[in-house]
């Protein structure tokens, strides 16, 4: 069968691409190697920017998958210093990924996309008028264009002809999402902080953090760092993770830690040293291959925070727009508009300013500790950091970076004054 667009992968990036393309009247095929309800390990926080992209996609029904809302965050800095903040009007929607991903793919299907489950793309051929695809079930399809949305750990982008990842380009996270009396735990948090927070805990790894995110009837606990550092940790993975759990128990973030044995892990785009022109894979489009990369396959994860849903959803919409332009013009070179669009909409903030912030904060344990204390002691800096964590808009990294660079000597002088606990919460 022939389609205007074949999408490899049915996660958020692939589903967003399919939904946007089908809504524009394109015939769309999604080949999903697992199926609806397959899981991916991550924190599962849907930021302000991600929700904006969902609205642009016309995917309001996906809100049915929102478990609960977190209005702010608690950061535990090295030395057990505690920074609390919540900005009025901003929040995180918490989801279980298997539920959220399935719902988004169902919405794309309802818009007209055809979804084939249990179908991994095994072969891709390129001809003068389109691409031919063979899946693991023996299905053969042709499409005018291909979008690859298979995540960071899949080799399909390389087989299509895109540059491969190096270990230094990737991140690694591990942890558990376990049944838990989250209602009682959240009630205790609200009593302590006046709102429902997410928890980010620093000092266990050089590049990254330990997290605790509440879900309805579950708790998501994990740790993430670069793949390079993860490989160096080796057997110390468990040791660092247990240290995070014990600190969470000590600070009464978790009343029980026994349920959280490591059961899942995932690769994500990580520290981008040497990325060409600040593009994670050097390029995210090819007129010759008639293909685009979206989401984690393209590297669209924020270098400082590790948040990737906003990049997945935003890139899916922009990819569909570029494919539509190429189809209307009968010209594959129009795919170039995709890279220009994502750089303008969110890429510059992620990979110019976000990358600079990551290099500032994560270069060594000493720099991380001093940098976090410097931010903690300055209310304006904390508010800008909070806006970045919420992903309040696509300029948050730039705003925080410019503020920090212009005031760095003063911020460093204020670092010893941070104290043991600071709260700037507006709630």
mmCIF file of N, CA and C in Angstrom, residues 307-396:
data_model
loop_
_atom_site.group_PDB
_atom_site.id
_atom_site.type_symbol
_atom_site.label_atom_id
_atom_site.label_comp_id
_atom_site.label_asym_id
_atom_site.label_seq_id
_atom_site.Cartn_x
_atom_site.Cartn_y
_atom_site.Cartn_z
ATOM 1 N N UNK A 307 14.404 16.854 29.996
ATOM 2 C CA UNK A 307 13.000 16.803 29.572
ATOM 3 C C UNK A 307 12.919 16.631 28.064
ATOM 4 N N UNK A 308 12.097 15.670 27.606
ATOM 5 C CA UNK A 308 12.048 15.389 26.183
ATOM 6 C C UNK A 308 10.668 15.394 25.553
ATOM 7 N N UNK A 309 9.597 15.396 26.361
ATOM 8 C CA UNK A 309 8.260 15.330 25.770
ATOM 9 C C UNK A 309 7.945 16.568 24.932
ATOM 10 N N UNK A 310 8.372 17.743 25.385
ATOM 11 C CA UNK A 310 8.068 18.946 24.603
ATOM 12 C C UNK A 310 8.754 18.902 23.248
ATOM 13 N N UNK A 311 10.003 18.437 23.206
ATOM 14 C CA UNK A 311 10.699 18.320 21.932
ATOM 15 C C UNK A 311 10.081 17.267 21.033
ATOM 16 N N UNK A 312 9.597 16.170 21.630
ATOM 17 C CA UNK A 312 8.944 15.117 20.849
ATOM 18 C C UNK A 312 7.678 15.640 20.185
ATOM 19 N N UNK A 313 6.844 16.304 20.972
ATOM 20 C CA UNK A 313 5.556 16.773 20.460
ATOM 21 C C UNK A 313 5.737 17.923 19.472
ATOM 22 N N UNK A 314 6.628 18.864 19.812
ATOM 23 C CA UNK A 314 6.846 19.996 18.917
ATOM 24 C C UNK A 314 7.473 19.580 17.604
ATOM 25 N N UNK A 315 8.433 18.664 17.656
ATOM 26 C CA UNK A 315 9.088 18.237 16.414
ATOM 27 C C UNK A 315 8.138 17.442 15.538
ATOM 28 N N UNK A 316 7.220 16.676 16.142
ATOM 29 C CA UNK A 316 6.244 15.931 15.344
ATOM 30 C C UNK A 316 5.363 16.856 14.523
ATOM 31 N N UNK A 317 4.879 17.910 15.153
ATOM 32 C CA UNK A 317 4.039 18.871 14.430
ATOM 33 C C UNK A 317 4.809 19.543 13.301
ATOM 34 N N UNK A 318 6.052 19.945 13.583
ATOM 35 C CA UNK A 318 6.854 20.639 12.566
ATOM 36 C C UNK A 318 7.253 19.709 11.424
ATOM 37 N N UNK A 319 7.506 18.436 11.743
ATOM 38 C CA UNK A 319 7.833 17.471 10.692
ATOM 39 C C UNK A 319 6.668 17.292 9.740
ATOM 40 N N UNK A 320 5.460 17.195 10.279
ATOM 41 C CA UNK A 320 4.278 17.044 9.424
ATOM 42 C C UNK A 320 4.109 18.252 8.509
ATOM 43 N N UNK A 321 4.363 19.435 9.036
ATOM 44 C CA UNK A 321 4.252 20.645 8.221
ATOM 45 C C UNK A 321 5.272 20.633 7.082
ATOM 46 N N UNK A 322 6.502 20.189 7.375
ATOM 47 C CA UNK A 322 7.535 20.155 6.344
ATOM 48 C C UNK A 322 7.202 19.120 5.267
ATOM 49 N N UNK A 323 6.692 17.957 5.673
ATOM 50 C CA UNK A 323 6.306 16.935 4.698
ATOM 51 C C UNK A 323 5.177 17.452 3.807
ATOM 52 N N UNK A 324 4.221 18.136 4.397
ATOM 53 C CA UNK A 324 3.121 18.705 3.604
ATOM 54 C C UNK A 324 3.649 19.709 2.575
ATOM 55 N N UNK A 325 4.592 20.542 2.971
ATOM 56 C CA UNK A 325 5.186 21.506 2.038
ATOM 57 C C UNK A 325 5.906 20.791 0.901
ATOM 58 N N UNK A 326 6.653 19.734 1.242
ATOM 59 C CA UNK A 326 7.386 18.985 0.223
ATOM 60 C C UNK A 326 6.427 18.299 -0.746
ATOM 61 N N UNK A 327 5.348 17.738 -0.226
ATOM 62 C CA UNK A 327 4.348 17.095 -1.092
ATOM 63 C C UNK A 327 3.675 18.111 -2.003
ATOM 64 N N UNK A 328 3.292 19.248 -1.463
ATOM 65 C CA UNK A 328 2.600 20.265 -2.260
ATOM 66 C C UNK A 328 3.491 20.802 -3.377
ATOM 67 N N UNK A 329 4.791 20.927 -3.082
ATOM 68 C CA UNK A 329 5.727 21.474 -4.067
ATOM 69 C C UNK A 329 6.307 20.397 -4.972
ATOM 70 N N UNK A 330 6.115 19.115 -4.605
ATOM 71 C CA UNK A 330 6.745 18.043 -5.366
ATOM 72 C C UNK A 330 8.256 18.126 -5.313
ATOM 73 N N UNK A 331 8.775 18.575 -4.148
ATOM 74 C CA UNK A 331 10.204 18.871 -4.051
ATOM 75 C C UNK A 331 10.733 18.438 -2.686
ATOM 76 N N UNK A 332 11.503 17.328 -2.610
ATOM 77 C CA UNK A 332 12.033 16.864 -1.325
ATOM 78 C C UNK A 332 12.936 17.876 -0.623
ATOM 79 N N UNK A 333 13.531 18.805 -1.376
ATOM 80 C CA UNK A 333 14.413 19.776 -0.736
ATOM 81 C C UNK A 333 13.645 20.699 0.216
ATOM 82 N N UNK A 334 12.319 20.720 0.100
ATOM 83 C CA UNK A 334 11.523 21.536 1.020
ATOM 84 C C UNK A 334 11.572 20.997 2.450
ATOM 85 N N UNK A 335 12.080 19.777 2.622
ATOM 86 C CA UNK A 335 12.245 19.245 3.979
ATOM 87 C C UNK A 335 13.208 20.090 4.809
ATOM 88 N N UNK A 336 14.052 20.875 4.134
ATOM 89 C CA UNK A 336 14.990 21.740 4.856
ATOM 90 C C UNK A 336 14.271 22.697 5.789
ATOM 91 N N UNK A 337 13.021 23.023 5.461
ATOM 92 C CA UNK A 337 12.255 23.937 6.304
ATOM 93 C C UNK A 337 12.052 23.377 7.702
ATOM 94 N N UNK A 338 12.101 22.048 7.837
ATOM 95 C CA UNK A 338 11.911 21.418 9.140
ATOM 96 C C UNK A 338 13.001 21.829 10.114
ATOM 97 N N UNK A 339 14.261 21.724 9.685
ATOM 98 C CA UNK A 339 15.356 22.060 10.590
ATOM 99 C C UNK A 339 15.350 23.541 10.946
ATOM 100 N N UNK A 340 15.025 24.378 9.987
ATOM 101 C CA UNK A 340 14.924 25.803 10.270
ATOM 102 C C UNK A 340 13.824 26.073 11.285
ATOM 103 N N UNK A 341 12.711 25.334 11.172
ATOM 104 C CA UNK A 341 11.557 25.567 12.048
ATOM 105 C C UNK A 341 11.839 25.116 13.475
ATOM 106 N N UNK A 342 12.404 23.906 13.633
ATOM 107 C CA UNK A 342 12.603 23.450 15.017
ATOM 108 C C UNK A 342 13.709 24.238 15.708
ATOM 109 N N UNK A 343 14.709 24.667 14.942
ATOM 110 C CA UNK A 343 15.757 25.503 15.545
ATOM 111 C C UNK A 343 15.153 26.814 16.041
ATOM 112 N N UNK A 344 14.298 27.386 15.245
ATOM 113 C CA UNK A 344 13.671 28.666 15.601
ATOM 114 C C UNK A 344 12.711 28.493 16.783
ATOM 115 N N UNK A 345 11.898 27.441 16.775
ATOM 116 C CA UNK A 345 10.852 27.292 17.786
ATOM 117 C C UNK A 345 11.374 26.828 19.144
ATOM 118 N N UNK A 346 12.304 25.879 19.157
ATOM 119 C CA UNK A 346 12.792 25.399 20.447
ATOM 120 C C UNK A 346 14.265 25.017 20.446
ATOM 121 N N UNK A 347 14.874 24.848 19.275
ATOM 122 C CA UNK A 347 16.234 24.336 19.218
ATOM 123 C C UNK A 347 17.275 25.295 19.746
ATOM 124 N N UNK A 348 17.144 26.570 19.424
ATOM 125 C CA UNK A 348 18.137 27.526 19.883
ATOM 126 C C UNK A 348 18.158 27.571 21.407
ATOM 127 N N UNK A 349 16.978 27.562 22.013
ATOM 128 C CA UNK A 349 16.917 27.599 23.469
ATOM 129 C C UNK A 349 17.521 26.335 24.072
ATOM 130 N N UNK A 350 17.246 25.179 23.469
ATOM 131 C CA UNK A 350 17.777 23.911 23.967
ATOM 132 C C UNK A 350 19.283 23.799 23.755
ATOM 133 N N UNK A 351 19.704 23.965 22.496
ATOM 134 C CA UNK A 351 21.041 23.529 22.113
ATOM 135 C C UNK A 351 22.067 24.641 22.007
ATOM 136 N N UNK A 352 21.643 25.873 22.195
ATOM 137 C CA UNK A 352 22.611 26.944 22.354
ATOM 138 C C UNK A 352 22.691 27.309 23.835
ATOM 139 N N UNK A 353 21.581 27.768 24.392
ATOM 140 C CA UNK A 353 21.599 28.223 25.777
ATOM 141 C C UNK A 353 21.469 27.078 26.778
ATOM 142 N N UNK A 354 20.627 26.085 26.493
ATOM 143 C CA UNK A 354 20.520 24.944 27.396
ATOM 144 C C UNK A 354 21.826 24.188 27.507
ATOM 145 N N UNK A 355 22.510 24.052 26.390
ATOM 146 C CA UNK A 355 23.799 23.371 26.384
ATOM 147 C C UNK A 355 24.842 24.146 27.183
ATOM 148 N N UNK A 356 24.832 25.467 27.044
ATOM 149 C CA UNK A 356 25.770 26.277 27.826
ATOM 150 C C UNK A 356 25.511 26.136 29.321
ATOM 151 N N UNK A 357 24.242 26.128 29.695
ATOM 152 C CA UNK A 357 23.908 25.951 31.106
ATOM 153 C C UNK A 357 24.360 24.588 31.622
ATOM 154 N N UNK A 358 24.156 23.550 30.811
ATOM 155 C CA UNK A 358 24.577 22.207 31.221
ATOM 156 C C UNK A 358 26.083 22.138 31.413
ATOM 157 N N UNK A 359 26.815 22.772 30.530
ATOM 158 C CA UNK A 359 28.274 22.752 30.661
ATOM 159 C C UNK A 359 28.735 23.551 31.875
ATOM 160 N N UNK A 360 27.986 24.615 32.213
ATOM 161 C CA UNK A 360 28.318 25.381 33.410
ATOM 162 C C UNK A 360 28.060 24.568 34.673
ATOM 163 N N UNK A 361 26.899 23.922 34.742
ATOM 164 C CA UNK A 361 26.459 23.308 35.983
ATOM 165 C C UNK A 361 27.019 21.916 36.205
ATOM 166 N N UNK A 362 27.273 21.182 35.124
ATOM 167 C CA UNK A 362 27.606 19.773 35.259
ATOM 168 C C UNK A 362 29.061 19.433 34.953
ATOM 169 N N UNK A 363 29.934 20.426 34.953
ATOM 170 C CA UNK A 363 31.316 20.137 34.552
ATOM 171 C C UNK A 363 32.094 19.363 35.612
ATOM 172 N N UNK A 364 31.742 19.509 36.886
ATOM 173 C CA UNK A 364 32.396 18.747 37.957
ATOM 174 C C UNK A 364 31.513 18.810 39.199
ATOM 175 N N UNK A 365 31.719 17.902 40.160
ATOM 176 C CA UNK A 365 30.921 17.954 41.395
ATOM 177 C C UNK A 365 31.076 19.269 42.150
ATOM 178 N N UNK A 366 32.280 19.823 42.160
ATOM 179 C CA UNK A 366 32.514 21.091 42.858
ATOM 180 C C UNK A 366 31.759 22.226 42.194
ATOM 181 N N UNK A 367 31.830 22.269 40.867
ATOM 182 C CA UNK A 367 31.123 23.328 40.132
ATOM 183 C C UNK A 367 29.617 23.168 40.306
ATOM 184 N N UNK A 368 29.140 21.922 40.285
ATOM 185 C CA UNK A 368 27.708 21.699 40.474
ATOM 186 C C UNK A 368 27.254 22.213 41.829
ATOM 187 N N UNK A 369 27.993 21.866 42.880
ATOM 188 C CA UNK A 369 27.611 22.293 44.230
ATOM 189 C C UNK A 369 27.629 23.817 44.339
ATOM 190 N N UNK A 370 28.698 24.452 43.878
ATOM 191 C CA UNK A 370 28.822 25.904 43.983
ATOM 192 C C UNK A 370 27.772 26.606 43.124
ATOM 193 N N UNK A 371 27.551 26.085 41.916
ATOM 194 C CA UNK A 371 26.576 26.702 41.024
ATOM 195 C C UNK A 371 25.169 26.640 41.578
ATOM 196 N N UNK A 372 24.785 25.505 42.153
ATOM 197 C CA UNK A 372 23.451 25.377 42.718
ATOM 198 C C UNK A 372 23.276 26.267 43.943
ATOM 199 N N UNK A 373 24.307 26.382 44.772
ATOM 200 C CA UNK A 373 24.229 27.277 45.925
ATOM 201 C C UNK A 373 24.112 28.726 45.492
ATOM 202 N N UNK A 374 24.834 29.097 44.435
ATOM 203 C CA UNK A 374 24.754 30.468 43.935
ATOM 204 C C UNK A 374 23.352 30.789 43.448
ATOM 205 N N UNK A 375 22.723 29.842 42.777
ATOM 206 C CA UNK A 375 21.347 30.049 42.329
ATOM 207 C C UNK A 375 20.397 30.109 43.531
ATOM 208 N N UNK A 376 20.604 29.230 44.493
ATOM 209 C CA UNK A 376 19.727 29.139 45.658
ATOM 210 C C UNK A 376 19.667 30.447 46.434
ATOM 211 N N UNK A 377 20.768 31.173 46.473
ATOM 212 C CA UNK A 377 20.847 32.399 47.273
ATOM 213 C C UNK A 377 20.223 33.609 46.584
ATOM 214 N N UNK A 378 19.789 33.468 45.344
ATOM 215 C CA UNK A 378 19.294 34.612 44.569
ATOM 216 C C UNK A 378 17.870 34.321 44.097
ATOM 217 N N UNK A 379 16.891 35.065 44.581
ATOM 218 C CA UNK A 379 15.496 34.772 44.262
ATOM 219 C C UNK A 379 15.210 34.869 42.777
ATOM 220 N N UNK A 380 15.730 35.878 42.103
ATOM 221 C CA UNK A 380 15.480 36.023 40.660
ATOM 222 C C UNK A 380 16.048 34.836 39.905
ATOM 223 N N UNK A 381 17.239 34.395 40.270
ATOM 224 C CA UNK A 381 17.835 33.231 39.612
ATOM 225 C C UNK A 381 16.979 31.994 39.821
ATOM 226 N N UNK A 382 16.451 31.821 41.031
ATOM 227 C CA UNK A 382 15.602 30.668 41.314
ATOM 228 C C UNK A 382 14.337 30.717 40.465
ATOM 229 N N UNK A 383 13.737 31.889 40.335
ATOM 230 C CA UNK A 383 12.513 32.002 39.534
ATOM 231 C C UNK A 383 12.790 31.677 38.068
ATOM 232 N N UNK A 384 13.927 32.101 37.559
ATOM 233 C CA UNK A 384 14.277 31.778 36.174
ATOM 234 C C UNK A 384 14.565 30.292 36.015
ATOM 235 N N UNK A 385 15.236 29.695 37.015
ATOM 236 C CA UNK A 385 15.459 28.248 36.987
ATOM 237 C C UNK A 385 14.127 27.501 37.034
ATOM 238 N N UNK A 386 13.215 27.977 37.860
ATOM 239 C CA UNK A 386 11.906 27.327 37.947
ATOM 240 C C UNK A 386 11.162 27.391 36.623
ATOM 241 N N UNK A 387 11.202 28.521 35.961
ATOM 242 C CA UNK A 387 10.546 28.639 34.660
ATOM 243 C C UNK A 387 11.138 27.639 33.668
ATOM 244 N N UNK A 388 12.447 27.412 33.778
ATOM 245 C CA UNK A 388 13.069 26.422 32.901
ATOM 246 C C UNK A 388 12.604 25.015 33.256
ATOM 247 N N UNK A 389 12.511 24.690 34.530
ATOM 248 C CA UNK A 389 12.051 23.362 34.924
ATOM 249 C C UNK A 389 10.618 23.114 34.478
ATOM 250 N N UNK A 390 9.764 24.119 34.615
ATOM 251 C CA UNK A 390 8.391 24.006 34.121
ATOM 252 C C UNK A 390 8.338 24.013 32.590
ATOM 253 N N UNK A 391 9.446 24.441 31.929
ATOM 254 C CA UNK A 391 9.457 24.745 30.495
ATOM 255 C C UNK A 391 8.288 25.690 30.179
ATOM 256 N N UNK A 392 8.289 26.833 30.865
ATOM 257 C CA UNK A 392 7.190 27.794 30.755
ATOM 258 C C UNK A 392 7.043 28.331 29.345
ATOM 259 N N UNK A 393 8.153 28.437 28.626
ATOM 260 C CA UNK A 393 8.121 28.826 27.218
ATOM 261 C C UNK A 393 9.443 28.405 26.598
ATOM 262 N N UNK A 394 9.653 28.772 25.334
ATOM 263 C CA UNK A 394 10.841 28.313 24.618
ATOM 264 C C UNK A 394 11.991 29.312 24.674
ATOM 265 N N UNK A 395 11.993 30.181 25.698
ATOM 266 C CA UNK A 395 13.115 31.090 25.882
ATOM 267 C C UNK A 395 13.684 31.019 27.296
ATOM 268 N N UNK A 396 13.259 30.053 28.061
ATOM 269 C CA UNK A 396 13.654 29.998 29.467
ATOM 270 C C UNK A 396 15.157 29.783 29.655
#
